[in-house]
Coordinates of C-alpha atoms and ligand atoms in Angstrom, one line a residue:
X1 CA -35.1 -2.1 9.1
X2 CA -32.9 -5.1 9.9
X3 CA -34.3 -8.6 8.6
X4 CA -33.2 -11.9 9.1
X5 CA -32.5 -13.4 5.3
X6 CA -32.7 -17.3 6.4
X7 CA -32.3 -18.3 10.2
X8 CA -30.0 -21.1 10.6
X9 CA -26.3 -21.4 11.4
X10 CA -23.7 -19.7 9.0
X11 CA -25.0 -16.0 9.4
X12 CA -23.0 -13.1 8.8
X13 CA -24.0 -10.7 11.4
X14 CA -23.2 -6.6 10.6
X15 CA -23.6 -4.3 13.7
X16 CA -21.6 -0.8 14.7
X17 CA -18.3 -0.9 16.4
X18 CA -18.9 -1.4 20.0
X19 CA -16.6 -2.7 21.8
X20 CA -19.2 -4.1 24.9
X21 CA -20.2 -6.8 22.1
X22 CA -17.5 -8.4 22.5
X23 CA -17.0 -8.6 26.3
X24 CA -20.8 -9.5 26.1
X25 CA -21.0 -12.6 23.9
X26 CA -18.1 -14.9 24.1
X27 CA -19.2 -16.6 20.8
X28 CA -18.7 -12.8 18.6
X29 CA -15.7 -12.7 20.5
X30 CA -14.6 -16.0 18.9
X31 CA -16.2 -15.5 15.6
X32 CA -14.3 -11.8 14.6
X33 CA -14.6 -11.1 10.7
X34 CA -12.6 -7.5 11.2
X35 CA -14.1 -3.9 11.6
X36 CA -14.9 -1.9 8.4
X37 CA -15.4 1.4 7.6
X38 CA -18.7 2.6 6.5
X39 CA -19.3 6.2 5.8
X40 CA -18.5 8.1 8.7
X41 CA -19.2 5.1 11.1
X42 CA -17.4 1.3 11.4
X43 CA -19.0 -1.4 11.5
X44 CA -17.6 -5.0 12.8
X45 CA -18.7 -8.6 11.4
X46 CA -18.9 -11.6 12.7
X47 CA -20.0 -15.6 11.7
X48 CA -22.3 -16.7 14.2
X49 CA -21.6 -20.3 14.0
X50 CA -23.9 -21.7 17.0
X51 CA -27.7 -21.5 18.0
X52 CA -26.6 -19.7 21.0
X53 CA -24.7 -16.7 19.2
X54 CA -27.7 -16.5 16.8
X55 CA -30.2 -16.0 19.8
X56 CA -27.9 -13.0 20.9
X57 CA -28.0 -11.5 17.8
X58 CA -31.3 -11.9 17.3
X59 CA -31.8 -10.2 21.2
X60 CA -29.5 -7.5 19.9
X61 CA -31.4 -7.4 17.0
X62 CA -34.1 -5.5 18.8
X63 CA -32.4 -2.8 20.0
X64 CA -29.4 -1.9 17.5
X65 CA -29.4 -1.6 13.4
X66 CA -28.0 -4.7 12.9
X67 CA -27.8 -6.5 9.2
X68 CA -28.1 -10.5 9.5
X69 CA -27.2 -12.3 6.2
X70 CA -27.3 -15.5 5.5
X71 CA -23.3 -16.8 4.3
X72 CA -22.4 -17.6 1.1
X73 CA -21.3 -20.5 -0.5
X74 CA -17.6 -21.6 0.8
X75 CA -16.5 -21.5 -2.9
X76 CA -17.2 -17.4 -2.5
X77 CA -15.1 -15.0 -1.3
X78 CA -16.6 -11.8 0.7
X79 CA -15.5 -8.6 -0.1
X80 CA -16.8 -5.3 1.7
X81 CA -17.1 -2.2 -0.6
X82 CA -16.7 1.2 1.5
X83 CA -17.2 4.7 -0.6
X84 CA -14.0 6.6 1.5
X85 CA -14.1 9.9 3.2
X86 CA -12.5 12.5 1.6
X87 CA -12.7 16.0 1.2
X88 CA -15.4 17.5 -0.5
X89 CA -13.1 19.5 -2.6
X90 CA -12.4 16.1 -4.4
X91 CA -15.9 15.2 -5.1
X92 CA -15.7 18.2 -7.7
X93 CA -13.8 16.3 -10.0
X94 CA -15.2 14.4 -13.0
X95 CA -14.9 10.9 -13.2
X96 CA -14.2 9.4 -16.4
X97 CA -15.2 5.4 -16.1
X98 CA -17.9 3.3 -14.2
X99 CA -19.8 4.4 -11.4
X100 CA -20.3 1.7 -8.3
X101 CA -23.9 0.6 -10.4
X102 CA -21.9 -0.5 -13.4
X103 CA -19.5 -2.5 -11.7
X104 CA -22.1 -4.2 -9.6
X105 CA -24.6 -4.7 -13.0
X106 CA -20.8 -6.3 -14.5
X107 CA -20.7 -8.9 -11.8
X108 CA -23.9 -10.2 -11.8
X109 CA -27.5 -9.3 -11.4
X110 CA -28.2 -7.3 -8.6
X111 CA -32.3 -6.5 -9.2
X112 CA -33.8 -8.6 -6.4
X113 CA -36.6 -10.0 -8.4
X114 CA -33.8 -11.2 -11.1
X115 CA -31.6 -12.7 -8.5
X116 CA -34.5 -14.7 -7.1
X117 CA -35.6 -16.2 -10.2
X118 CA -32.4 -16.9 -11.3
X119 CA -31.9 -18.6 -7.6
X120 CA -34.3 -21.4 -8.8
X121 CA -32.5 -22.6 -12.0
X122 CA -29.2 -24.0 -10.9
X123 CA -26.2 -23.0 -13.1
X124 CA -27.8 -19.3 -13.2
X125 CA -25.2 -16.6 -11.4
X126 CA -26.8 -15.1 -8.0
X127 CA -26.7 -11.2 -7.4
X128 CA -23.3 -10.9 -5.6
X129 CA -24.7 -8.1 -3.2
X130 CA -25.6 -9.2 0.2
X131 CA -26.4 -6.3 1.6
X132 CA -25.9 -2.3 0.8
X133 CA -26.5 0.8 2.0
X134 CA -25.0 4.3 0.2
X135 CA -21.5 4.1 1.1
X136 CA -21.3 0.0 1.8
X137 CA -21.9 -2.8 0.0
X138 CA -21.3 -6.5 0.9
X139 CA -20.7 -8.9 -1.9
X140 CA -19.9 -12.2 -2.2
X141 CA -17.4 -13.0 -5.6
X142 CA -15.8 -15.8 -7.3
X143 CA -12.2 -15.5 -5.7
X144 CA -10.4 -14.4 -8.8
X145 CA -13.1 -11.7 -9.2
X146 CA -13.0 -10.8 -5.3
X147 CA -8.8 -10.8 -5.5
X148 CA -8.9 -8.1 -8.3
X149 CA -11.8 -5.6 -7.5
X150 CA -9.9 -3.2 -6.6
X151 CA -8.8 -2.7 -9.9
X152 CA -12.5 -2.1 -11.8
X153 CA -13.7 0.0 -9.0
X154 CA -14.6 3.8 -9.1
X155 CA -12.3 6.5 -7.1
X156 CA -12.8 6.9 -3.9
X157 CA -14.4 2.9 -3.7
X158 CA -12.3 1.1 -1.8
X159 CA -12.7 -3.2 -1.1
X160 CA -11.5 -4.8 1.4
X161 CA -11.3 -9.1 1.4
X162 CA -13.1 -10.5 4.2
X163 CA -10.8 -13.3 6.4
X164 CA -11.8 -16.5 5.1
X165 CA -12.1 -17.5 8.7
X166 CA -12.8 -16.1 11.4
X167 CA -10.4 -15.5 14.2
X168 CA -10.8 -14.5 18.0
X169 CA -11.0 -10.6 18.9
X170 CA -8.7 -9.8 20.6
X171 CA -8.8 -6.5 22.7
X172 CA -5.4 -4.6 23.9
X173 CA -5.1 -5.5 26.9
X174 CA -4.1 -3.5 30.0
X175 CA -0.5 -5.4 30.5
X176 CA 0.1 -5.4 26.4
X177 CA -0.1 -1.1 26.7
X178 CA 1.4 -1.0 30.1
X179 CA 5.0 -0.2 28.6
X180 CA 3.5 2.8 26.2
X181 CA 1.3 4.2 29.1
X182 CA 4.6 4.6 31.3
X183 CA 6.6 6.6 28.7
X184 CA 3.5 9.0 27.9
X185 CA 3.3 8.9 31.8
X186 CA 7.2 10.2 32.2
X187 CA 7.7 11.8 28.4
X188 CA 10.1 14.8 28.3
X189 CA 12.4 16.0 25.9
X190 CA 15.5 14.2 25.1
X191 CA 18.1 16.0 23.1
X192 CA 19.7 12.7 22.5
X193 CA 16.6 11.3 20.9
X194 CA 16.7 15.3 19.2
X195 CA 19.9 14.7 17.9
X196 CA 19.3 11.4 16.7
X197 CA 15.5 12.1 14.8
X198 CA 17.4 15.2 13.4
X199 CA 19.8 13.4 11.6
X200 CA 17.3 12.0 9.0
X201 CA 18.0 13.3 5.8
X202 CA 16.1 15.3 3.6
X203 CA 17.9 14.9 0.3
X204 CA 17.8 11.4 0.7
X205 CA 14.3 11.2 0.9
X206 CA 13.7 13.0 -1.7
X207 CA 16.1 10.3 -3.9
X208 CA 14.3 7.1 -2.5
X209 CA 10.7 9.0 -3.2
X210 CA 11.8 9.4 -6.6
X211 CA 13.1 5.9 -7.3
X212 CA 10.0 4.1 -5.5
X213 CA 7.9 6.5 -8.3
X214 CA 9.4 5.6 -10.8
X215 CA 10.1 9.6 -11.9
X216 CA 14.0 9.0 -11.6
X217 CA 13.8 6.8 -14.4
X218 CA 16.6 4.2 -12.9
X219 CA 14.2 2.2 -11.0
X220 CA 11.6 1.2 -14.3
X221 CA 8.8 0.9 -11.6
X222 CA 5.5 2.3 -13.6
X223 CA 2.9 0.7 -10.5
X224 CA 3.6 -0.9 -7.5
X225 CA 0.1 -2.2 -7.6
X226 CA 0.5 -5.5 -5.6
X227 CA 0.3 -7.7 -8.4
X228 CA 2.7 -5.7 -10.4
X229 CA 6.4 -6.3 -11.4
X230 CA 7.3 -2.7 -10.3
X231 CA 5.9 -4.0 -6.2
X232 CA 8.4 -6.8 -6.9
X233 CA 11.1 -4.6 -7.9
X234 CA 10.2 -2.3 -5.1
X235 CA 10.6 -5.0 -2.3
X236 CA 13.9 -6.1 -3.1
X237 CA 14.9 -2.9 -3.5
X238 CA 13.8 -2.2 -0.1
X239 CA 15.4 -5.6 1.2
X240 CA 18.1 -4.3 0.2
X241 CA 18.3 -0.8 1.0
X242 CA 17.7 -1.5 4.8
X243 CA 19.9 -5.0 5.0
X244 CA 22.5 -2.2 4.1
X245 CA 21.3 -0.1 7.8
X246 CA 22.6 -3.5 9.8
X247 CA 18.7 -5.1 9.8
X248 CA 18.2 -8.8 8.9
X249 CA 15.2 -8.4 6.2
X250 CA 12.6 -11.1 4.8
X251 CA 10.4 -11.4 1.8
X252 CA 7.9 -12.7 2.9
X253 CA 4.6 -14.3 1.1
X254 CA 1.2 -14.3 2.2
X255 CA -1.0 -15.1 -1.1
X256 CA -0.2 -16.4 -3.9
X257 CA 0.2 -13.7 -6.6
X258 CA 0.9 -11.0 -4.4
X259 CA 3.6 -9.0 -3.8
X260 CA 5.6 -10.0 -0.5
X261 CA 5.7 -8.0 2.8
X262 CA 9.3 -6.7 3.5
X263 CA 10.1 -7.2 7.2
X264 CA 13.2 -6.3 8.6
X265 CA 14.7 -6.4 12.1
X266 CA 17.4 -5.0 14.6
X267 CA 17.9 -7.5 17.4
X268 CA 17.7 -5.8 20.8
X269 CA 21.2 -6.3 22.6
X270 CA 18.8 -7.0 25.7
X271 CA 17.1 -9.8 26.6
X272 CA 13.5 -9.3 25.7
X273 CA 10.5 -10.8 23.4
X274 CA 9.4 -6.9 23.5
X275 CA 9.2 -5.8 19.6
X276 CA 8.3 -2.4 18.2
X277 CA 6.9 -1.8 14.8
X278 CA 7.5 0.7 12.5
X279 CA 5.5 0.7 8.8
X280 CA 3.9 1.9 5.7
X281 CA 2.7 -0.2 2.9
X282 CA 4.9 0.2 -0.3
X283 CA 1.7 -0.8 -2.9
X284 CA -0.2 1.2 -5.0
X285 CA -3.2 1.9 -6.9
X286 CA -3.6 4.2 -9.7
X287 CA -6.1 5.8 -12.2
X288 CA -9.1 3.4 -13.4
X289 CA -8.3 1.6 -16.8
X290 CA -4.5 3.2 -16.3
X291 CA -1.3 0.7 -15.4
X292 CA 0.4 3.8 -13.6
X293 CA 0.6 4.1 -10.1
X294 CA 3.5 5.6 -9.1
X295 CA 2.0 6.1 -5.4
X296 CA 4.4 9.1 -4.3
X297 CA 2.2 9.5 -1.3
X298 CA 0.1 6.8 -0.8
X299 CA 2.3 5.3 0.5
X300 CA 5.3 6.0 -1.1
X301 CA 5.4 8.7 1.5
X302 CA 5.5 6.2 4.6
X303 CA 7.9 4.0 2.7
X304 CA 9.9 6.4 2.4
X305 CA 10.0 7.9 6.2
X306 CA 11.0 4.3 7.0
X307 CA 13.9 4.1 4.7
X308 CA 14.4 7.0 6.2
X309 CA 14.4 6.1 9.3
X310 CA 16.9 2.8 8.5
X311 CA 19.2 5.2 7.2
X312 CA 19.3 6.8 10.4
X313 CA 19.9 4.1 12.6
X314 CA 22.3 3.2 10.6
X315 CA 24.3 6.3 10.6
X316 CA 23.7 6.9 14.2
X317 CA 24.9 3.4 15.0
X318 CA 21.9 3.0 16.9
X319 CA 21.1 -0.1 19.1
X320 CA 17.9 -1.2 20.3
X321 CA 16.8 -2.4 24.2
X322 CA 13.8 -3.7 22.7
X323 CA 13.8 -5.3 18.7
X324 CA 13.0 -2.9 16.5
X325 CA 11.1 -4.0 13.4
X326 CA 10.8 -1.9 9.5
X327 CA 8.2 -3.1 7.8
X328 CA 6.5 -2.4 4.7
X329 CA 3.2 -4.0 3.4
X330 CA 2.1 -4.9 0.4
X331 CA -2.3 -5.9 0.0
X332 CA -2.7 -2.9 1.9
X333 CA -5.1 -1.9 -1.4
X334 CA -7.1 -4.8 -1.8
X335 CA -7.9 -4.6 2.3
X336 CA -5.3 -5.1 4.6
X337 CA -3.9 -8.4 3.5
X338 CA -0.6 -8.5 3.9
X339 CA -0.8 -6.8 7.4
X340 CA -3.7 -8.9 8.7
X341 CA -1.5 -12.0 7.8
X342 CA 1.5 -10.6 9.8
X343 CA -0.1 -9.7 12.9
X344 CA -2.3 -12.8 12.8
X345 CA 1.6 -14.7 12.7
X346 CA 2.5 -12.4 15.5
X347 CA -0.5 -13.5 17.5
X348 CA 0.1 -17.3 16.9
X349 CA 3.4 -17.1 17.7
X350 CA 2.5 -15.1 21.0
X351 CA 4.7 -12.3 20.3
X352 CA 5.2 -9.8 22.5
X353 CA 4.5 -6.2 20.1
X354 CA 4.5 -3.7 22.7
X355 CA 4.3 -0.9 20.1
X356 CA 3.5 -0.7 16.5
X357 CA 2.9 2.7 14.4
X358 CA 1.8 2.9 10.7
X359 CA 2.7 5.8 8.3
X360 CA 0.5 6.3 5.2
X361 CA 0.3 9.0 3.5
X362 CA 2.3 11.3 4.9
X363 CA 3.4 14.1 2.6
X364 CA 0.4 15.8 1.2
X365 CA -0.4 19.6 2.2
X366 CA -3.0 22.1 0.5
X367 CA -1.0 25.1 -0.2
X368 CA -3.4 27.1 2.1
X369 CA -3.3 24.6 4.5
X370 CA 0.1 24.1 7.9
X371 CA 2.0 21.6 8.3
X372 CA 0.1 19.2 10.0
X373 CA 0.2 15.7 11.6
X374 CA -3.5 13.7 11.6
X375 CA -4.1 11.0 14.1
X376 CA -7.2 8.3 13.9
X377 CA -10.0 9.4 15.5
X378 CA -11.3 6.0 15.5
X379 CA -9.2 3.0 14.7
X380 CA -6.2 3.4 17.2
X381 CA -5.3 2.5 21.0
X382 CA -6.1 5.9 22.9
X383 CA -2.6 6.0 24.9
X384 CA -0.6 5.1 21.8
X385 CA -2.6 8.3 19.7
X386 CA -1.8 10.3 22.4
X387 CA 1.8 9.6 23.3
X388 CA 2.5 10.1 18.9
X389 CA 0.3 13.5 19.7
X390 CA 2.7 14.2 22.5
X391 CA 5.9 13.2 21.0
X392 CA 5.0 15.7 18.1
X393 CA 5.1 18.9 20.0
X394 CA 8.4 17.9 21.7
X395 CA 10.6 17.4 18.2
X396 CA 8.4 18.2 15.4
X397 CA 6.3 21.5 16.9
X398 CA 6.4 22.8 13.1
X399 CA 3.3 20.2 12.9
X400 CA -0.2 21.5 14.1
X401 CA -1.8 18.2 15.5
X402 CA -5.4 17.2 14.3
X403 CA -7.9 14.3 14.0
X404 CA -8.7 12.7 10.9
X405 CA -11.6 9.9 10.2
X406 CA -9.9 8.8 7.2
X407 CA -8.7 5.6 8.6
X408 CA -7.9 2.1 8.4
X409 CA -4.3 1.2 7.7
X410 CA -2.4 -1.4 8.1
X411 CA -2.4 -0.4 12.3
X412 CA -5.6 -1.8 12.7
X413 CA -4.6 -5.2 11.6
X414 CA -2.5 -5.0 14.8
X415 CA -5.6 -3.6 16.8
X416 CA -7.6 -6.5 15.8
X417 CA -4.6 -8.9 17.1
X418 CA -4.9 -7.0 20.6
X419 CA -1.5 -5.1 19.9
X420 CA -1.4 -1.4 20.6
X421 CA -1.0 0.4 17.4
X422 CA -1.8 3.8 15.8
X423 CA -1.5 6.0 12.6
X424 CA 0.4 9.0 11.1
X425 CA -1.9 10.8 8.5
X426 CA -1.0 13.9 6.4
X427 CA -3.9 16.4 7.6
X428 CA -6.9 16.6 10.0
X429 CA -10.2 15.9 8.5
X430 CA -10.7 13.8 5.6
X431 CA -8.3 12.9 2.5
X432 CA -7.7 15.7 0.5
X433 CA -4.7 15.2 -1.9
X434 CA -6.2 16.2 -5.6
X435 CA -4.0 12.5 -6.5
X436 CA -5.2 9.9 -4.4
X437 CA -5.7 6.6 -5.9
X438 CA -4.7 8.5 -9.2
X439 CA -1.9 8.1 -11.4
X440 CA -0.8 10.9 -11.2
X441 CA 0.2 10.8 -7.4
X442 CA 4.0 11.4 -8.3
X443 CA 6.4 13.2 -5.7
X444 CA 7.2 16.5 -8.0
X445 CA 4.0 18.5 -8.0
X446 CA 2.2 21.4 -6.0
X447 CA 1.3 20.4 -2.6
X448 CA 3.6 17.2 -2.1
X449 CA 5.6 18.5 1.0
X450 CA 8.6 16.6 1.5
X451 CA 9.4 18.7 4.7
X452 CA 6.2 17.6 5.9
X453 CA 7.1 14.2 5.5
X454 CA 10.1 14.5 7.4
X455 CA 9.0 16.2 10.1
X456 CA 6.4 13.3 10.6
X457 CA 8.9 10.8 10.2
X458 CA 10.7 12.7 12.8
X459 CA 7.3 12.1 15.1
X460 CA 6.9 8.1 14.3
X461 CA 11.0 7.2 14.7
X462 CA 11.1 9.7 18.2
X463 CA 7.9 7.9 19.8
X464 CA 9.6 4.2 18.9
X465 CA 12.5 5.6 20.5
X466 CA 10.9 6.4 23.7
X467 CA 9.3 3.3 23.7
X468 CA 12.2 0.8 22.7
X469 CA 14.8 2.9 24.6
X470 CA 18.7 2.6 22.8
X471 CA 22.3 3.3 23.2
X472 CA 24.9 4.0 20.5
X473 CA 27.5 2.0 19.4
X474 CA 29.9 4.7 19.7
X475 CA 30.8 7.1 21.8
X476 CA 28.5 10.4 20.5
Ligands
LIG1 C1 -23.2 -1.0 22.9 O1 -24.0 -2.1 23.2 C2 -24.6 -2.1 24.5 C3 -25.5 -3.3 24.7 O2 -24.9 -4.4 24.2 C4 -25.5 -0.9 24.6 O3 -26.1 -0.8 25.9 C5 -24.8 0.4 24.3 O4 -25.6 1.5 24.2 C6 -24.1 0.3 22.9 N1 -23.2 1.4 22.7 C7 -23.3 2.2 21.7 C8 -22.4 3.4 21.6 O5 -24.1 2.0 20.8
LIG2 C1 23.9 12.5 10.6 O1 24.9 12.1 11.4 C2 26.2 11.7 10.8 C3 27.1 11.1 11.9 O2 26.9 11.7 13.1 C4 26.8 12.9 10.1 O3 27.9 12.5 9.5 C5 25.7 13.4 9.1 O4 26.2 14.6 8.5 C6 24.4 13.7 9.8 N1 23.4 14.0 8.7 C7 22.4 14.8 8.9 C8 21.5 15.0 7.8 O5 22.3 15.4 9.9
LIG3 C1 11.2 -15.1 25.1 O1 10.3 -16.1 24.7 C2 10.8 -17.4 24.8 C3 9.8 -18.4 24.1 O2 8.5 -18.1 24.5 C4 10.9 -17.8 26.3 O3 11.4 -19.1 26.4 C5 11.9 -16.7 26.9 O4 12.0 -16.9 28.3 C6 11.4 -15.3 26.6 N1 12.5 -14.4 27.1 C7 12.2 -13.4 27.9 C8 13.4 -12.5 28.3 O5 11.1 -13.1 28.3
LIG4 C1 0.8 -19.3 23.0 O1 0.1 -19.2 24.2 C2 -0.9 -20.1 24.3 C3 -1.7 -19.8 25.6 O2 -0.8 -19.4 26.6 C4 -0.4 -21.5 24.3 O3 -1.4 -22.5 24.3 C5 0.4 -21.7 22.9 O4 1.0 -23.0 22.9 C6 1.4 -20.6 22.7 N1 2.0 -20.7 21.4 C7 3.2 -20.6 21.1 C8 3.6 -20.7 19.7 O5 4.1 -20.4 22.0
LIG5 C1 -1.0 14.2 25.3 O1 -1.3 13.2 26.3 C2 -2.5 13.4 27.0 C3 -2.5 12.3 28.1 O2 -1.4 12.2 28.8 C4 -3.7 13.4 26.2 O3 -4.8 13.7 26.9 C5 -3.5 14.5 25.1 O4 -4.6 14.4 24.2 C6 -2.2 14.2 24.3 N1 -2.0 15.3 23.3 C7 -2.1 15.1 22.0 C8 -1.9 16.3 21.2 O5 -2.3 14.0 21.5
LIG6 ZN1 -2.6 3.9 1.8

């Protein structure tokens, strides 16, 4: 049953993804804290910051299962804890390390009774949990503490770090999808676009995977974990790698102590604002208590489709009607950070991202299991899903399309900014891959499918084709 923990201003209000909230109440519209996954349902959050947004909560109250919390104090960070969906063939596995009950019990006390008494005498920590159900959990943690969570949590835990502000929700607008609707509208095979998605190299990728892993032994990464000096190697190396394809490339910094995002961009030769986004997120997360993370598919896998990708352009000689941007996150792990700061840029600087497609995790495959290509069932803009669905059958029909509700990459950072995004996911159905989040997700083992990887790669670089439109610099 929903209660209100202390009516006044400052609540934290937790109700399911539906999108007629925010055409209904301008004031949740205003006061966006991001969606989050919760089992096999999302739920959005918002500040209600005046008496009138707390009425129509409390109205909504009655008639949805809503969570109102009171916020706080500004010296705390929020963090939401989701327990992922994966495969049940995963769940088999024992767990060595703390469940989700020890690392709760570590950060404070989280009996009710305790937290109340302790509420009364001043310097006494607070139970961090706001509010929890089985596979969520709201808590509210000394920044350093909410900053490295990630790291103490049990597989298949994920956090994600609650804005420290809110910002307005922004819906994708008819006239910002316009452009994608009108090439799933007239999509048809191009051999030109054939010939040029083709040309990614498979050999290659299997060098870059191996370097980003560490397993080649040149690069010394052991963890791109976003506060590791293997992420830092792995974003100038990246830099670097696709300044060589003709890109201009930035580090750039969006908290202090993270690894940067790596954003790189071909100028259109036409005169346009339009951009298109390709990504992955090149961080990592390994074992608990382990400093390996090698990541060979999350997300080494869409890191390296973009390289891939660069290379391409690169060889091709390929120029863009719209700009075409690589990017790669970092803070993916701890919740979207890096991302959320980029599109929330974007959306400052009104930018005009017609397009923008995330790959992660790309490469895994169940030996019993086809080639396959997952889109979001949830988090995505309907006509972008269904023009990558589309562009699939026309150059990579080896992949048999499906839905997945493992979800929330970097893509809906974009969402939330009103830009038109999607996802590229390795399978239908839930995560599967024996390694996730383990350190032992390294590129040379059973099931990690490099064809599959490629032929996905093939999907995400054909549908920004369509969409940007491009010439060669030579004669073909
Ligand atoms: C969304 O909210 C509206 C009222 O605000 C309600 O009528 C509708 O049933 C809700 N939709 C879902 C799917 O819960
Ligand atoms: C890609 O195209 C270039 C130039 O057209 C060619 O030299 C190269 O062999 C091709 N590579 C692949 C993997 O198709
Ligand atoms: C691009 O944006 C700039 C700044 O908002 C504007 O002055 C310019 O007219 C735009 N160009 C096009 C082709 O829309
Ligand atoms: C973006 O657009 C808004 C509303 O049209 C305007 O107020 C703002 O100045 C613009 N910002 C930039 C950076 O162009
Ligand atoms: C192809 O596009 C149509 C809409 O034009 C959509 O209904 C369909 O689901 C898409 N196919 C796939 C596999 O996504
Ligand atoms: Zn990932």
């Amino acid at each position: 049953m929903p209660t209100i923990q202390a009516p006044s201003l400052g609540l934290l209000l937790i109700a399911p993804l539906n999108s007629t909230l925010f055409l209904e109440s301008q004031c949740l519209a205003q006061n966006f804290l991001g969606h989050y996954r919760s089992g096999e349902t999302t739920s959005s959050l918002f500040r209600l910051e005046t008496p009138g947004c707390v009425q129509f909560a409390s109205n909504y109250l009655s008639k949805e299962p809503i969570a109102l919390l009171a916020t706080p104090s500004p010296e705390k960070r929020l963090v939401w804890i989701e327990h992922e969906s994966v495969d049940a063939s995963l769940l088999q596995y024992n767990h060595q390390g703390p469940t989700i009950d020890d690392v709760l019990d570590a950060l404070g006390p989280t009996d009710p009774e305790e937290a109340q008494q302790t509420l009364s005498t001043s310097d006494s920590p607070v139970s961090p949990v706001l509010y929890r159900t089985d596979t969520e959990i709201l808590v509210a943690l000394p920044p350093e503490q909410a900053f490295t969570i990630d790291t103490l949590l049990p597989r298949f835990w994920k956090s994600t770090i609650v804005p420290e502000s809110p910002s307005p929700y922004r819906g994708v607008s008819d006239e910002n999808v316009e452009r994608v609707r009108s090439v799933l509208h007239n999509l048809k095979f191009s051999p030109v676009v054939a010939s040029v998605v083709n040309n990614i190299s498979i050999p290659q990728i299997h060098n870059d995977i191996r370097f980003l892993t560490g397993e080649d032994g040149r690069s010394g990464i052991v963890s791109r974990h976003s506060f590791s000096t293997g992420a830092i190697t792995a974003a100038n190396w990246i830099k670097g790698r696709i300044e060589e394809t003709g890109a201009e490339c930035r580090l750039e910094n969006f908290l202090s102590g993270f690894a940067p995002n790596v954003i790189c961009r071909y100028a259109s030769i036409m005169d346009t604002n339009d951009t298109i986004i390709i990504s992955g997120h090149y961080d990592s997360r390994g074992s608990f208590g382990s400093v390996r993370a090698p990541g060979g598919d999350d997300d080494g896998s869409g890191t390296t489709g973009i390289l891939s990708i660069a290379r391409t352009i690169a060889r091709k000689r390929i120029k863009f009607h719209t700009n075409f941007e690589l990017v790669t996150f970092a803070g993916e792990e701890q919740g979207l950070l890096g991302s959320r700061a980029y599109s929330r840029q974007l959306r400052a600087q009104n930018a005009s991202v017609v397009l923008m497609i995330q790959a992660d995790m790309t490469a895994y495959r169940a030996p019993e299991e086809p080639l396959q290509l997952g889109l979001p069932e949830r988090i995505g803009t309907p006509e972008v899903t269904a023009l990558v669905g589309n562009v699939s059958a026309l150059y990579s029909p080896e992949l048999t399309v499906g839905y997945s509700a493992a979800c929330c990459s970097d893509h809906q950072s974009f969402i939330e900014q009103g830009f038109p995004a999607s996802q590229v996911f390795e399978r239908a159905g839930p995560i599967a891959d024996p390694m996730y989040h383990n350190s032992g997700d390294l590129s040379e083992r059973v099931g990690y499918d490099v064809n599959q990887l490629y032929a996905i790669a093939k999907v995400q670089f054909a549908t920004a084709l369509h969409v940007a439109g491009f010439e060669f610099a030579d004669p073909q």
